[in-house]
Amino acid sequence: MKNKRFLIFIPIVILLTFSCSTSDIDGFNKNENGLYFRFHEPKSKSEKHPKPGDGVYMKFLIKIKSTDSILTDSRIVPPDNGMDYYMIPPSTFKGSLDEALCMMAVGDSASFIVNADSFFVHTTKKKQLPRFMKPNDKLVAEIKMLKIVDANRMETILKKRQEEQVKMYQQMEFQSRTDLEKYIVDNKIKEKPTASGLYYIELKKGSGFTINKTDNVSVYYKGTFLDGTVFDENTNDPQPISFNLQQVIPAWTEGVALMKAGGKAKLICPYQIAYGARGVPGIPPFSNLVFEIELKSSTPGTALKPEGLGE
């Protein structure tokens, strides 16, 4: 299954130096703190840059450098259709993304490369890198600076935004629950949900060993929203996809472990055991999902060491 986990863009760092040196990454300069940067034309003529405590309005995209896969994207951050804003905190490490923001003026567009280990350990306060990332990997951030506001004004904006978001999320959660209830009734689902809320519907009985939630499995699958729109599938691929059941969304960990090799099943997944209240690129917040899965094989696995990242 495609790894769609992501982290929301979190507060990151500051140094007001703009000095740079030659870089070992083509097209980028590097400052004395190890931050790689490249400003895109036209460069803003403004001399005003944000400082710690100030707020910024921006658009951003953050990718994993080694795989070019998206980690987070402001286009999925409600309610501002691609724009996000927040207050810049004090620096957490040298060469961070907060430092990058303090180099920008309104109207600037720039690319930055930062150390992923430092970002996750110091900025997001995680114990180690996510399992889907490699040690010493880099993060590439594409940022467009839209507006800078002072600290007092930003506090007012953030308070209002928080109130609006709480209301919006309450409405989205209610609609999600209502949509799922209607889907169950309209499709005459007779199976009862598990304790987690998962609806497991066996389409074809498999055979062989019972699967553990630590096993490695190979599957074909199709994922849809409740309206039938396909958002992801590998049914036409020459080979099934393989993964450890500890490395996927909770609905898969639970549901696939109920299957046996050769079996097929439908998983109706409430948002809580799918991609949650935040969603991921391509899957909106509070999305209930439906998966049809064919389990081709399984092999014993071992419990993975907790990494403290959460979902």
mmCIF file of C-alpha atoms in Angstrom:
data_model
loop_
_atom_site.group_PDB
_atom_site.id
_atom_site.type_symbol
_atom_site.label_atom_id
_atom_site.label_comp_id
_atom_site.label_asym_id
_atom_site.label_seq_id
_atom_site.Cartn_x
_atom_site.Cartn_y
_atom_site.Cartn_z
ATOM 1 C CA MET A 1 0.000 0.000 0.000
ATOM 2 C CA LYS A 2 1.319 3.423 -0.817
ATOM 3 C CA ASN A 3 2.674 5.157 2.219
ATOM 4 C CA LYS A 4 0.557 8.270 2.668
ATOM 5 C CA ARG A 5 1.569 9.299 6.129
ATOM 6 C CA PHE A 6 2.509 12.868 6.568
ATOM 7 C CA LEU A 7 3.221 15.457 9.253
ATOM 8 C CA ILE A 8 1.574 18.818 9.524
ATOM 9 C CA PHE A 9 3.982 21.677 8.949
ATOM 10 C CA ILE A 10 5.250 22.445 12.410
ATOM 11 C CA PRO A 11 7.087 25.404 13.897
ATOM 12 C CA ILE A 12 10.776 25.291 13.011
ATOM 13 C CA VAL A 13 13.829 27.949 13.456
ATOM 14 C CA ILE A 14 15.862 31.070 13.097
ATOM 15 C CA LEU A 15 19.186 32.689 12.412
ATOM 16 C CA LEU A 16 19.266 36.098 10.891
ATOM 17 C CA THR A 17 22.469 35.489 8.996
ATOM 18 C CA PHE A 18 22.356 35.451 5.220
ATOM 19 C CA SER A 19 25.983 34.569 4.664
ATOM 20 C CA CYS A 20 26.541 31.635 2.346
ATOM 21 C CA SER A 21 29.219 29.392 0.988
ATOM 22 C CA THR A 22 29.657 27.000 -1.864
ATOM 23 C CA SER A 23 27.272 24.055 -1.782
ATOM 24 C CA ASP A 24 27.581 20.372 -2.568
ATOM 25 C CA ILE A 25 24.023 20.338 -3.950
ATOM 26 C CA ASP A 26 23.703 21.728 -7.467
ATOM 27 C CA GLY A 27 21.716 24.945 -7.723
ATOM 28 C CA PHE A 28 21.751 25.629 -3.980
ATOM 29 C CA ASN A 29 23.789 27.896 -1.748
ATOM 30 C CA LYS A 30 24.542 26.899 1.842
ATOM 31 C CA ASN A 31 24.772 29.217 4.821
ATOM 32 C CA GLU A 32 27.104 28.819 7.785
ATOM 33 C CA ASN A 33 24.501 26.780 9.678
ATOM 34 C CA GLY A 34 24.182 24.147 6.964
ATOM 35 C CA LEU A 35 20.890 25.395 5.505
ATOM 36 C CA TYR A 36 20.672 24.916 1.738
ATOM 37 C CA PHE A 37 18.678 27.616 -0.045
ATOM 38 C CA ARG A 38 17.744 28.755 -3.520
ATOM 39 C CA PHE A 39 15.616 31.833 -4.190
ATOM 40 C CA HIS A 40 13.518 31.907 -7.334
ATOM 41 C CA GLU A 41 13.182 34.981 -9.516
ATOM 42 C CA PRO A 42 11.940 37.600 -9.235
ATOM 43 C CA LYS A 43 13.484 38.165 -5.803
ATOM 44 C CA SER A 44 11.586 40.580 -3.569
ATOM 45 C CA LYS A 45 13.155 44.012 -3.096
ATOM 46 C CA SER A 46 11.705 44.330 0.389
ATOM 47 C CA GLU A 47 14.164 44.430 3.283
ATOM 48 C CA LYS A 48 11.548 43.345 5.837
ATOM 49 C CA HIS A 49 11.993 39.790 7.055
ATOM 50 C CA PRO A 50 10.061 37.989 9.806
ATOM 51 C CA LYS A 51 11.663 37.323 13.166
ATOM 52 C CA PRO A 52 10.857 34.874 15.961
ATOM 53 C CA GLY A 53 7.427 35.687 17.340
ATOM 54 C CA ASP A 54 6.152 37.148 14.067
ATOM 55 C CA GLY A 55 3.476 35.430 12.043
ATOM 56 C CA VAL A 56 3.711 34.475 8.389
ATOM 57 C CA TYR A 57 1.186 33.603 5.706
ATOM 58 C CA MET A 58 2.648 31.179 3.201
ATOM 59 C CA LYS A 59 2.147 28.354 0.764
ATOM 60 C CA PHE A 60 4.423 25.346 1.110
ATOM 61 C CA LEU A 61 5.222 21.856 -0.040
ATOM 62 C CA ILE A 62 7.651 19.586 1.817
ATOM 63 C CA LYS A 63 9.084 16.455 0.205
ATOM 64 C CA ILE A 64 11.455 13.674 1.153
ATOM 65 C CA LYS A 65 14.556 14.254 -0.955
ATOM 66 C CA SER A 66 15.563 10.609 -1.484
ATOM 67 C CA THR A 67 12.144 9.513 -2.769
ATOM 68 C CA ASP A 68 10.622 12.820 -3.946
ATOM 69 C CA SER A 69 7.427 11.823 -2.092
ATOM 70 C CA ILE A 70 5.278 14.477 -0.428
ATOM 71 C CA LEU A 71 5.477 14.745 3.343
ATOM 72 C CA THR A 72 3.048 17.653 3.764
ATOM 73 C CA ASP A 73 1.308 20.144 1.509
ATOM 74 C CA SER A 74 -0.475 23.374 2.468
ATOM 75 C CA ARG A 75 -3.118 22.599 -0.139
ATOM 76 C CA ILE A 76 -4.641 20.053 2.234
ATOM 77 C CA VAL A 77 -4.578 22.319 5.291
ATOM 78 C CA PRO A 78 -8.080 23.726 5.828
ATOM 79 C CA PRO A 79 -9.615 26.233 5.727
ATOM 80 C CA ASP A 80 -7.502 28.490 3.527
ATOM 81 C CA ASN A 81 -7.198 26.600 0.244
ATOM 82 C CA GLY A 82 -3.468 26.253 0.036
ATOM 83 C CA MET A 83 -2.374 29.020 2.414
ATOM 84 C CA ASP A 84 -1.219 28.371 5.946
ATOM 85 C CA TYR A 85 -0.158 30.786 8.662
ATOM 86 C CA TYR A 86 1.467 30.448 12.057
ATOM 87 C CA MET A 87 3.762 32.134 14.527
ATOM 88 C CA ILE A 88 7.485 31.489 14.073
ATOM 89 C CA PRO A 89 8.973 29.947 17.246
ATOM 90 C CA PRO A 90 12.531 30.181 18.556
ATOM 91 C CA SER A 91 15.105 28.062 16.777
ATOM 92 C CA THR A 92 15.270 24.346 17.543
ATOM 93 C CA PHE A 93 18.451 23.580 15.587
ATOM 94 C CA LYS A 94 20.905 25.280 13.260
ATOM 95 C CA GLY A 95 19.832 25.233 9.614
ATOM 96 C CA SER A 96 16.118 24.694 10.251
ATOM 97 C CA LEU A 97 13.030 25.709 8.309
ATOM 98 C CA ASP A 98 12.202 28.496 10.763
ATOM 99 C CA GLU A 99 15.580 29.939 9.958
ATOM 100 C CA ALA A 100 14.637 29.628 6.306
ATOM 101 C CA LEU A 101 11.430 31.613 6.829
ATOM 102 C CA CYS A 102 13.382 34.418 8.489
ATOM 103 C CA MET A 103 15.443 34.762 5.302
ATOM 104 C CA MET A 104 12.352 35.482 3.197
ATOM 105 C CA ALA A 105 10.491 38.687 2.361
ATOM 106 C CA VAL A 106 6.920 39.043 1.163
ATOM 107 C CA GLY A 107 6.689 37.864 -2.437
ATOM 108 C CA ASP A 108 9.712 35.569 -2.237
ATOM 109 C CA SER A 109 9.582 32.008 -3.482
ATOM 110 C CA ALA A 110 12.401 29.730 -2.426
ATOM 111 C CA SER A 111 13.530 26.149 -2.024
ATOM 112 C CA PHE A 112 15.271 24.934 1.125
ATOM 113 C CA ILE A 113 16.925 21.651 2.080
ATOM 114 C CA VAL A 114 17.243 20.647 5.721
ATOM 115 C CA ASN A 115 18.423 17.617 7.640
ATOM 116 C CA ALA A 116 15.497 15.261 8.264
ATOM 117 C CA ASP A 117 17.022 13.778 11.431
ATOM 118 C CA SER A 118 17.251 17.220 13.019
ATOM 119 C CA PHE A 119 13.754 18.161 11.903
ATOM 120 C CA PHE A 120 12.097 15.106 13.425
ATOM 121 C CA VAL A 121 14.211 14.839 16.573
ATOM 122 C CA HIS A 122 14.533 18.535 17.497
ATOM 123 C CA THR A 123 11.584 20.245 15.836
ATOM 124 C CA THR A 124 8.824 17.646 16.047
ATOM 125 C CA LYS A 125 10.326 16.111 19.227
ATOM 126 C CA LYS A 126 10.198 12.551 17.923
ATOM 127 C CA LYS A 127 12.586 9.918 19.223
ATOM 128 C CA GLN A 128 13.774 8.889 15.763
ATOM 129 C CA LEU A 129 13.031 9.087 12.060
ATOM 130 C CA PRO A 130 9.777 7.635 10.697
ATOM 131 C CA ARG A 131 10.266 4.092 9.421
ATOM 132 C CA PHE A 132 9.581 5.193 5.862
ATOM 133 C CA MET A 133 12.631 7.496 5.841
ATOM 134 C CA LYS A 134 16.329 6.758 5.550
ATOM 135 C CA PRO A 135 18.993 7.903 8.041
ATOM 136 C CA ASN A 136 20.739 11.112 6.958
ATOM 137 C CA ASP A 137 17.934 11.876 4.512
ATOM 138 C CA LYS A 138 16.970 15.436 3.649
ATOM 139 C CA LEU A 139 13.698 17.356 3.423
ATOM 140 C CA VAL A 140 13.063 19.728 0.528
ATOM 141 C CA ALA A 141 10.716 22.635 1.258
ATOM 142 C CA GLU A 142 9.175 24.819 -1.442
ATOM 143 C CA ILE A 143 7.850 28.001 0.193
ATOM 144 C CA LYS A 144 6.044 31.103 -1.077
ATOM 145 C CA MET A 145 5.943 34.002 1.408
ATOM 146 C CA LEU A 146 2.632 35.858 1.218
ATOM 147 C CA LYS A 147 2.434 38.108 4.272
ATOM 148 C CA ILE A 148 4.214 39.001 7.488
ATOM 149 C CA VAL A 149 2.381 40.180 10.620
ATOM 150 C CA ASP A 150 3.706 41.215 14.026
ATOM 151 C CA ALA A 151 3.453 38.989 17.093
ATOM 152 C CA ASN A 152 0.476 40.733 18.739
ATOM 153 C CA ARG A 153 -1.603 40.643 15.586
ATOM 154 C CA MET A 154 -0.636 37.029 14.986
ATOM 155 C CA GLU A 155 -1.842 35.970 18.433
ATOM 156 C CA THR A 156 -5.271 37.416 17.642
ATOM 157 C CA ILE A 157 -5.348 35.719 14.246
ATOM 158 C CA LEU A 158 -4.351 32.336 15.677
ATOM 159 C CA LYS A 159 -6.958 32.510 18.426
ATOM 160 C CA LYS A 160 -9.689 33.284 15.907
ATOM 161 C CA ARG A 161 -8.444 30.584 13.574
ATOM 162 C CA GLN A 162 -8.429 28.025 16.356
ATOM 163 C CA GLU A 163 -12.048 28.829 17.176
ATOM 164 C CA GLU A 164 -13.027 28.547 13.500
ATOM 165 C CA GLN A 165 -11.177 25.275 13.091
ATOM 166 C CA VAL A 166 -12.828 23.721 16.131
ATOM 167 C CA LYS A 167 -16.234 24.581 14.690
ATOM 168 C CA MET A 168 -15.279 23.383 11.222
ATOM 169 C CA TYR A 169 -13.856 20.085 12.491
ATOM 170 C CA GLN A 170 -16.981 19.471 14.548
ATOM 171 C CA GLN A 171 -19.099 19.930 11.428
ATOM 172 C CA MET A 172 -16.807 17.699 9.347
ATOM 173 C CA GLU A 173 -16.799 14.980 12.008
ATOM 174 C CA PHE A 174 -20.594 15.041 12.219
ATOM 175 C CA GLN A 175 -20.902 14.824 8.423
ATOM 176 C CA SER A 176 -18.395 11.967 8.293
ATOM 177 C CA ARG A 177 -20.315 9.973 10.887
ATOM 178 C CA THR A 178 -23.618 10.672 9.100
ATOM 179 C CA ASP A 179 -22.200 9.646 5.720
ATOM 180 C CA LEU A 180 -20.900 6.353 7.094
ATOM 181 C CA GLU A 181 -24.208 5.510 8.750
ATOM 182 C CA LYS A 182 -26.035 6.209 5.477
ATOM 183 C CA TYR A 183 -23.542 4.060 3.510
ATOM 184 C CA ILE A 184 -24.099 1.110 5.852
ATOM 185 C CA VAL A 185 -27.884 1.392 5.483
ATOM 186 C CA ASP A 186 -27.911 2.036 1.719
ATOM 187 C CA ASN A 187 -25.604 -0.923 1.045
ATOM 188 C CA LYS A 188 -27.516 -3.229 3.409
ATOM 189 C CA ILE A 189 -24.396 -4.101 5.393
ATOM 190 C CA LYS A 190 -25.371 -6.798 7.889
ATOM 191 C CA GLU A 191 -21.955 -7.364 9.463
ATOM 192 C CA LYS A 192 -21.404 -5.721 12.831
ATOM 193 C CA PRO A 193 -18.423 -3.435 13.347
ATOM 194 C CA THR A 194 -15.497 -4.503 15.497
ATOM 195 C CA ALA A 195 -14.591 -2.600 18.660
ATOM 196 C CA SER A 196 -12.548 -0.156 16.564
ATOM 197 C CA GLY A 197 -15.477 0.518 14.216
ATOM 198 C CA LEU A 198 -14.086 -1.547 11.308
ATOM 199 C CA TYR A 199 -16.591 -3.394 9.118
ATOM 200 C CA TYR A 200 -14.961 -6.594 7.884
ATOM 201 C CA ILE A 201 -16.799 -8.349 5.042
ATOM 202 C CA GLU A 202 -15.363 -11.627 3.780
ATOM 203 C CA LEU A 203 -15.702 -11.946 0.006
ATOM 204 C CA LYS A 204 -13.707 -15.155 -0.450
ATOM 205 C CA LYS A 205 -12.439 -17.505 2.233
ATOM 206 C CA GLY A 206 -8.715 -18.094 2.293
ATOM 207 C CA SER A 207 -6.713 -20.985 3.655
ATOM 208 C CA GLY A 208 -3.505 -21.530 5.538
ATOM 209 C CA PHE A 209 -2.116 -20.024 8.688
ATOM 210 C CA THR A 210 -3.731 -17.372 10.836
ATOM 211 C CA ILE A 211 -1.988 -14.031 10.362
ATOM 212 C CA ASN A 212 -0.440 -12.059 13.202
ATOM 213 C CA LYS A 213 -0.421 -8.267 13.295
ATOM 214 C CA THR A 214 3.380 -8.355 13.086
ATOM 215 C CA ASP A 215 3.508 -10.412 9.855
ATOM 216 C CA ASN A 216 4.664 -9.413 6.397
ATOM 217 C CA VAL A 217 1.993 -9.703 3.715
ATOM 218 C CA SER A 218 1.582 -9.338 -0.046
ATOM 219 C CA VAL A 219 -1.716 -8.008 -1.379
ATOM 220 C CA TYR A 220 -3.655 -6.587 -4.276
ATOM 221 C CA TYR A 221 -6.077 -3.846 -3.267
ATOM 222 C CA LYS A 222 -8.400 -1.090 -4.390
ATOM 223 C CA GLY A 223 -9.235 1.904 -2.216
ATOM 224 C CA THR A 224 -12.336 4.053 -2.711
ATOM 225 C CA PHE A 225 -14.249 6.785 -0.969
ATOM 226 C CA LEU A 226 -17.820 6.047 0.085
ATOM 227 C CA ASP A 227 -19.104 7.419 -3.234
ATOM 228 C CA GLY A 228 -17.086 4.796 -5.132
ATOM 229 C CA THR A 229 -14.353 7.121 -6.374
ATOM 230 C CA VAL A 230 -11.064 5.212 -6.585
ATOM 231 C CA PHE A 231 -8.167 7.020 -4.924
ATOM 232 C CA ASP A 232 -5.568 4.240 -5.023
ATOM 233 C CA GLU A 233 -5.161 0.681 -6.314
ATOM 234 C CA ASN A 234 -2.623 -1.843 -7.536
ATOM 235 C CA THR A 235 -4.970 -4.396 -9.091
ATOM 236 C CA ASN A 236 -3.380 -3.972 -12.521
ATOM 237 C CA ASP A 237 0.199 -4.235 -11.309
ATOM 238 C CA PRO A 238 2.177 -7.349 -12.306
ATOM 239 C CA GLN A 239 3.111 -8.070 -8.694
ATOM 240 C CA PRO A 240 1.279 -7.539 -5.393
ATOM 241 C CA ILE A 241 2.645 -5.001 -2.956
ATOM 242 C CA SER A 242 4.372 -6.248 0.206
ATOM 243 C CA PHE A 243 4.609 -4.615 3.617
ATOM 244 C CA ASN A 244 4.619 -5.300 7.336
ATOM 245 C CA LEU A 245 1.225 -4.998 9.009
ATOM 246 C CA GLN A 246 2.689 -2.677 11.624
ATOM 247 C CA GLN A 247 3.486 -0.079 8.981
ATOM 248 C CA VAL A 248 0.017 0.683 7.626
ATOM 249 C CA ILE A 249 -3.147 2.389 8.841
ATOM 250 C CA PRO A 250 -4.894 0.719 11.809
ATOM 251 C CA ALA A 251 -7.779 -0.506 9.646
ATOM 252 C CA TRP A 252 -5.345 -2.520 7.533
ATOM 253 C CA THR A 253 -3.422 -3.866 10.523
ATOM 254 C CA GLU A 254 -6.657 -5.144 12.019
ATOM 255 C CA GLY A 255 -8.500 -6.151 8.846
ATOM 256 C CA VAL A 256 -5.755 -7.973 6.960
ATOM 257 C CA ALA A 257 -4.917 -9.921 10.125
ATOM 258 C CA LEU A 258 -8.414 -11.423 9.912
ATOM 259 C CA MET A 259 -7.671 -12.881 6.472
ATOM 260 C CA LYS A 260 -5.843 -15.967 5.233
ATOM 261 C CA ALA A 261 -3.819 -16.432 2.046
ATOM 262 C CA GLY A 262 -5.987 -16.631 -1.052
ATOM 263 C CA GLY A 263 -8.849 -14.788 0.628
ATOM 264 C CA LYS A 264 -10.566 -11.574 -0.367
ATOM 265 C CA ALA A 265 -12.277 -9.087 1.907
ATOM 266 C CA LYS A 266 -13.858 -5.663 1.977
ATOM 267 C CA LEU A 267 -12.860 -3.274 4.742
ATOM 268 C CA ILE A 268 -15.161 -0.355 5.507
ATOM 269 C CA CYS A 269 -12.998 1.992 7.540
ATOM 270 C CA PRO A 270 -14.196 4.910 9.669
ATOM 271 C CA TYR A 271 -11.867 7.880 9.437
ATOM 272 C CA GLN A 272 -10.524 7.231 12.958
ATOM 273 C CA ILE A 273 -8.751 4.043 11.822
ATOM 274 C CA ALA A 274 -7.872 5.345 8.355
ATOM 275 C CA TYR A 275 -6.098 8.702 7.904
ATOM 276 C CA GLY A 276 -7.801 10.484 10.755
ATOM 277 C CA ALA A 277 -9.027 14.031 11.222
ATOM 278 C CA ARG A 278 -6.087 15.500 9.287
ATOM 279 C CA GLY A 279 -6.097 13.397 6.148
ATOM 280 C CA VAL A 280 -3.134 13.152 3.787
ATOM 281 C CA PRO A 281 -2.476 14.393 0.250
ATOM 282 C CA GLY A 282 -5.297 13.011 -1.896
ATOM 283 C CA ILE A 283 -7.449 12.000 1.083
ATOM 284 C CA PRO A 284 -9.364 14.807 2.830
ATOM 285 C CA PRO A 285 -9.721 15.031 6.609
ATOM 286 C CA PHE A 286 -12.374 12.783 8.201
ATOM 287 C CA SER A 287 -12.538 10.499 5.153
ATOM 288 C CA ASN A 288 -14.242 7.139 5.610
ATOM 289 C CA LEU A 289 -12.652 4.661 3.207
ATOM 290 C CA VAL A 290 -13.484 1.329 1.600
ATOM 291 C CA PHE A 291 -10.816 -1.199 0.598
ATOM 292 C CA GLU A 292 -11.166 -4.425 -1.336
ATOM 293 C CA ILE A 293 -8.161 -6.583 -0.548
ATOM 294 C CA GLU A 294 -6.894 -9.876 -1.946
ATOM 295 C CA LEU A 295 -4.294 -11.480 0.290
ATOM 296 C CA LYS A 296 -1.739 -13.384 -1.781
ATOM 297 C CA SER A 297 0.723 -14.509 0.899
ATOM 298 C CA SER A 298 2.066 -13.889 4.373
ATOM 299 C CA THR A 299 5.306 -14.590 6.206
ATOM 300 C CA PRO A 300 6.106 -14.305 9.913
ATOM 301 C CA GLY A 301 7.397 -10.951 11.067
ATOM 302 C CA THR A 302 8.706 -9.528 14.310
ATOM 303 C CA ALA A 303 7.436 -6.690 16.429
ATOM 304 C CA LEU A 304 8.956 -3.422 15.337
ATOM 305 C CA LYS A 305 10.498 -1.131 17.911
ATOM 306 C CA PRO A 306 8.114 1.740 18.755
ATOM 307 C CA GLU A 307 9.292 5.008 17.280
ATOM 308 C CA GLY A 308 7.004 7.365 19.156
ATOM 309 C CA LEU A 309 5.687 9.078 16.030
ATOM 310 C CA GLY A 310 2.008 8.270 16.338
ATOM 311 C CA GLU A 311 -0.403 8.429 13.404
#
